[in-house]
Each structure stands twice: as C-alpha cells, then as structure tokens.
Amino acid sequence: MGFADRYIHALSASNLLDDAQHQQAEPLIAAALADLTGGSGSVFGSMLARAKLAGVPRQAFESGTHGLPALLRVWTEEVTKKGLSRGWLKIKHEWDIKAAHAMYAKIARVSLAHWLGGSCEVCNGTKINESRACTHCHGTGREPIQGGAIEREKVADMVSELEGMFQSHSARAGAKMRKAA
C-alpha cells in the first residue's frame, strides 16, 4: 500500500494511536515532514494532498465547502507571486494593480478547481462518448479550460505547477514513510 492509499485511510481513521497495531498516524506524520523538507516550510503540500486524495469534487470547491478557502488563499498568494515574477501584466497605473490581483485570483480559482476535478463533464474522463472519441474534450478526458487564449495559457501553466507540487510532495512523503519502516 503506497502513500496515497495509506493517507486516505488515515484521513478517515477514528484512532490515531501510533503503536504496533495502529499505524494510521504514520502517513500524516510523513506528509507533515514532507512539507518541512519541501523548501517552503509551509503546509501547502499537505493541503494539496488532502484536497486531491480526499476526492473533493469541483462543484464543492467552487461553492467554497470542504474547508478549501484556506487552500485557495494560499494558492492565490502563490499565483500572485508567480504572476508578478513572470511579468504577466505590465503595471503602469494604480488601477492596473487591482486588475492584476483580480486576474491572479481568477487564475488561482480556476486552476485549482480544474486540477481538483478537471474530468470532462460529457464523457466523465473516459475519453469516449457514444462509442467515439469525445468531441467535447477532444479525447483527452479533461474538461477544456474556458476563457481567452492568454487566460487559458496561464491556467494551464498553474495546473501544471499544482501537479508538480503535488507529485513532489507525495514523493517526499513516500520517501519519509519508507525511511520510517
């Protein structure tokens, strides 16, 4: 059983004793240690793992349930830093700042929702609809990102960043669990 399976099991455990019979705390500890060794010292990796592995549906994310506002707030800060460092918008006037932050917030919201539940709504991620390749998602199994070309590009870039952060955190947590065993 890998990190993801054990982490999901630990999230629903009613007993977190850490002895020979009960080892549900081990994946939670590994996730926390992975956050500390990830370079940022934040709990962002654990937040991503909990949201992704606990199966938060896209609709629940967009409605603000499942305790995701904290994750969105942290992700919005990260997207803002990336947007500023990458020069997504040229800020020349004070009103440009408000527009830029509104754009960063939208990209953060859309990219996180897409990453958490981006399966095609027509084929449900199977890539096949009515015995043919799904024309809605063009056979990718992922819901197409909506918006203008620049917005789609930024959202896709941030979805890729999220997946990289998640995979990196999961690999570090898995390594911590192997060392503990």
Coordinates of N, CA and C in Angstrom, one line a residue, residues 10-77:
A10 N -5.8 7.1 6.6 CA -5.5 7.9 7.8 C -6.5 9.0 8.0
L11 N -6.9 9.6 6.9 CA -7.9 10.7 7.0 C -9.2 10.3 7.6
S12 N -9.6 9.0 7.4 CA -10.9 8.6 7.9 C -10.7 7.7 9.1
A13 N -9.5 7.6 9.7 CA -9.3 6.8 10.9 C -9.9 7.5 12.1
S14 N -10.5 6.7 13.0 CA -11.0 7.2 14.2 C -10.0 7.1 15.3
N15 N -9.0 6.3 15.1 CA -8.0 6.1 16.2 C -6.6 6.4 15.6
L16 N -5.9 7.4 16.0 CA -4.6 7.7 15.5 C -3.5 7.3 16.5
L17 N -3.7 6.2 17.2 CA -2.6 5.7 18.1 C -1.5 5.3 17.2
D18 N -0.3 5.4 17.7 CA 0.9 5.0 16.9 C 1.6 3.9 17.6
D19 N 1.1 2.7 17.5 CA 1.8 1.5 18.1 C 1.8 0.4 17.1
A20 N 2.2 -0.8 17.5 CA 2.3 -1.9 16.5 C 1.0 -2.3 15.8
Q21 N -0.1 -2.0 16.5 CA -1.4 -2.4 15.8 C -2.0 -1.2 15.1
H22 N -1.8 0.0 15.5 CA -2.4 1.2 14.9 C -1.3 2.0 14.3
Q23 N -1.3 2.1 13.0 CA -0.2 2.9 12.3 C -0.8 4.0 11.4
Q24 N -2.0 4.4 11.7 CA -2.7 5.4 10.9 C -2.0 6.8 10.9
A25 N -1.3 7.1 12.0 CA -0.7 8.4 12.1 C 0.5 8.5 11.2
E26 N 1.1 7.4 10.8 CA 2.4 7.4 10.0 C 2.3 8.2 8.7
P27 N 1.2 8.1 7.9 CA 1.1 8.9 6.7 C 0.9 10.4 6.9
L28 N 0.2 10.7 8.0 CA 0.0 12.1 8.4 C 1.3 12.7 8.8
I29 N 2.1 12.0 9.6 CA 3.4 12.5 10.0 C 4.3 12.6 8.8
A30 N 4.3 11.6 7.9 CA 5.1 11.7 6.7 C 4.8 12.9 5.8
A31 N 3.5 13.2 5.7 CA 3.0 14.4 5.0 C 3.5 15.7 5.6
A32 N 3.5 15.7 6.9 CA 4.0 16.9 7.6 C 5.5 17.1 7.4
L33 N 6.2 16.0 7.6 CA 7.7 16.1 7.4 C 8.0 16.4 5.9
A34 N 7.2 15.9 5.0 CA 7.4 16.3 3.6 C 7.3 17.8 3.4
D35 N 6.3 18.4 4.1 CA 6.1 19.8 4.0 C 7.4 20.6 4.5
L36 N 7.9 20.1 5.6 CA 9.0 20.8 6.2 C 10.3 20.6 5.4
T37 N 10.4 19.6 4.6 CA 11.6 19.4 3.8 C 11.4 19.8 2.4
G38 N 10.3 20.4 2.1 CA 10.0 20.8 0.7 C 10.6 22.2 0.4
G39 N 11.2 22.8 1.3 CA 11.9 24.1 0.9 C 11.1 25.3 1.4
S40 N 9.8 25.2 1.4 CA 9.0 26.4 1.7 C 8.6 26.4 3.2
G41 N 8.7 25.3 3.8 CA 8.3 25.2 5.3 C 6.9 25.5 5.5
S42 N 6.0 25.4 4.5 CA 4.6 25.6 4.7 C 3.8 24.3 4.6
V43 N 2.5 24.3 4.9 CA 1.7 23.1 4.8 C 1.0 23.0 3.5
F44 N 1.5 23.7 2.5 CA 0.8 23.7 1.2 C 0.7 22.3 0.6
G45 N 1.8 21.5 0.7 CA 1.8 20.2 0.1 C 0.8 19.3 0.7
S46 N 0.7 19.3 2.1 CA -0.3 18.6 2.8 C -1.7 19.0 2.4
M47 N -1.9 20.3 2.3 CA -3.2 20.8 1.9 C -3.6 20.3 0.5
L48 N -2.7 20.3 -0.4 CA -2.9 19.8 -1.8 C -3.3 18.3 -1.7
A49 N -2.5 17.5 -0.9 CA -2.7 16.1 -0.8 C -4.1 15.8 -0.2
R50 N -4.4 16.5 0.8 CA -5.7 16.3 1.4 C -6.9 16.6 0.4
A51 N -6.8 17.7 -0.3 CA -7.8 18.1 -1.2 C -7.9 17.1 -2.4
K52 N -6.8 16.7 -2.9 CA -6.7 15.8 -4.1 C -7.1 14.4 -3.7
L53 N -6.5 13.9 -2.7 CA -6.7 12.5 -2.3 C -8.0 12.2 -1.6
A54 N -8.6 13.2 -1.0 CA -9.9 13.0 -0.3 C -11.0 13.1 -1.3
G55 N -10.7 13.5 -2.5 CA -11.7 13.5 -3.6 C -12.7 14.6 -3.5
V56 N -12.2 15.8 -3.4 CA -13.1 17.0 -3.3 C -13.6 17.3 -4.7
P57 N -14.9 17.2 -4.9 CA -15.4 17.5 -6.3 C -15.3 18.9 -6.7
R58 N -15.2 19.2 -8.0 CA -15.1 20.5 -8.5 C -16.2 21.4 -8.0
Q59 N -17.4 20.9 -8.0 CA -18.6 21.7 -7.6 C -18.4 22.2 -6.1
A60 N -17.9 21.2 -5.3 CA -17.7 21.6 -3.8 C -16.7 22.6 -3.7
F61 N -15.6 22.5 -4.5 CA -14.6 23.6 -4.4 C -15.1 24.9 -4.8
E62 N -15.8 25.0 -5.9 CA -16.3 26.2 -6.4 C -17.4 26.8 -5.4
S63 N -18.1 26.0 -4.7 CA -19.1 26.5 -3.7 C -18.5 26.9 -2.4
G64 N -17.2 26.6 -2.2 CA -16.5 27.0 -1.0 C -16.6 26.1 0.2
T65 N -17.1 24.9 -0.1 CA -17.3 23.9 1.0 C -16.0 23.1 1.2
H66 N -16.0 22.1 2.1 CA -14.9 21.2 2.4 C -13.7 21.9 2.9
G67 N -13.8 23.1 3.6 CA -12.7 23.7 4.2 C -11.6 24.2 3.2
L68 N -12.0 24.5 1.9 CA -11.0 24.8 0.9 C -10.6 26.3 0.8
P69 N -11.3 27.2 1.6 CA -10.9 28.6 1.5 C -9.4 28.8 1.8
A70 N -8.9 28.1 2.8 CA -7.5 28.3 3.2 C -6.6 27.9 2.1
L71 N -6.9 26.7 1.4 CA -6.1 26.3 0.3 C -6.1 27.3 -0.8
L72 N -7.3 27.8 -1.1 CA -7.4 28.8 -2.2 C -6.6 30.1 -1.8
R73 N -6.7 30.5 -0.6 CA -6.0 31.7 -0.2 C -4.5 31.5 -0.3
V74 N -3.9 30.4 0.1 CA -2.5 30.1 -0.1 C -2.1 30.0 -1.5
W75 N -3.0 29.4 -2.3 CA -2.7 29.2 -3.8 C -2.8 30.5 -4.5
T76 N -3.7 31.4 -4.1 CA -3.8 32.7 -4.7 C -2.6 33.5 -4.4
E77 N -2.0 33.4 -3.2 CA -0.8 34.1 -2.9 C 0.3 33.6 -3.8

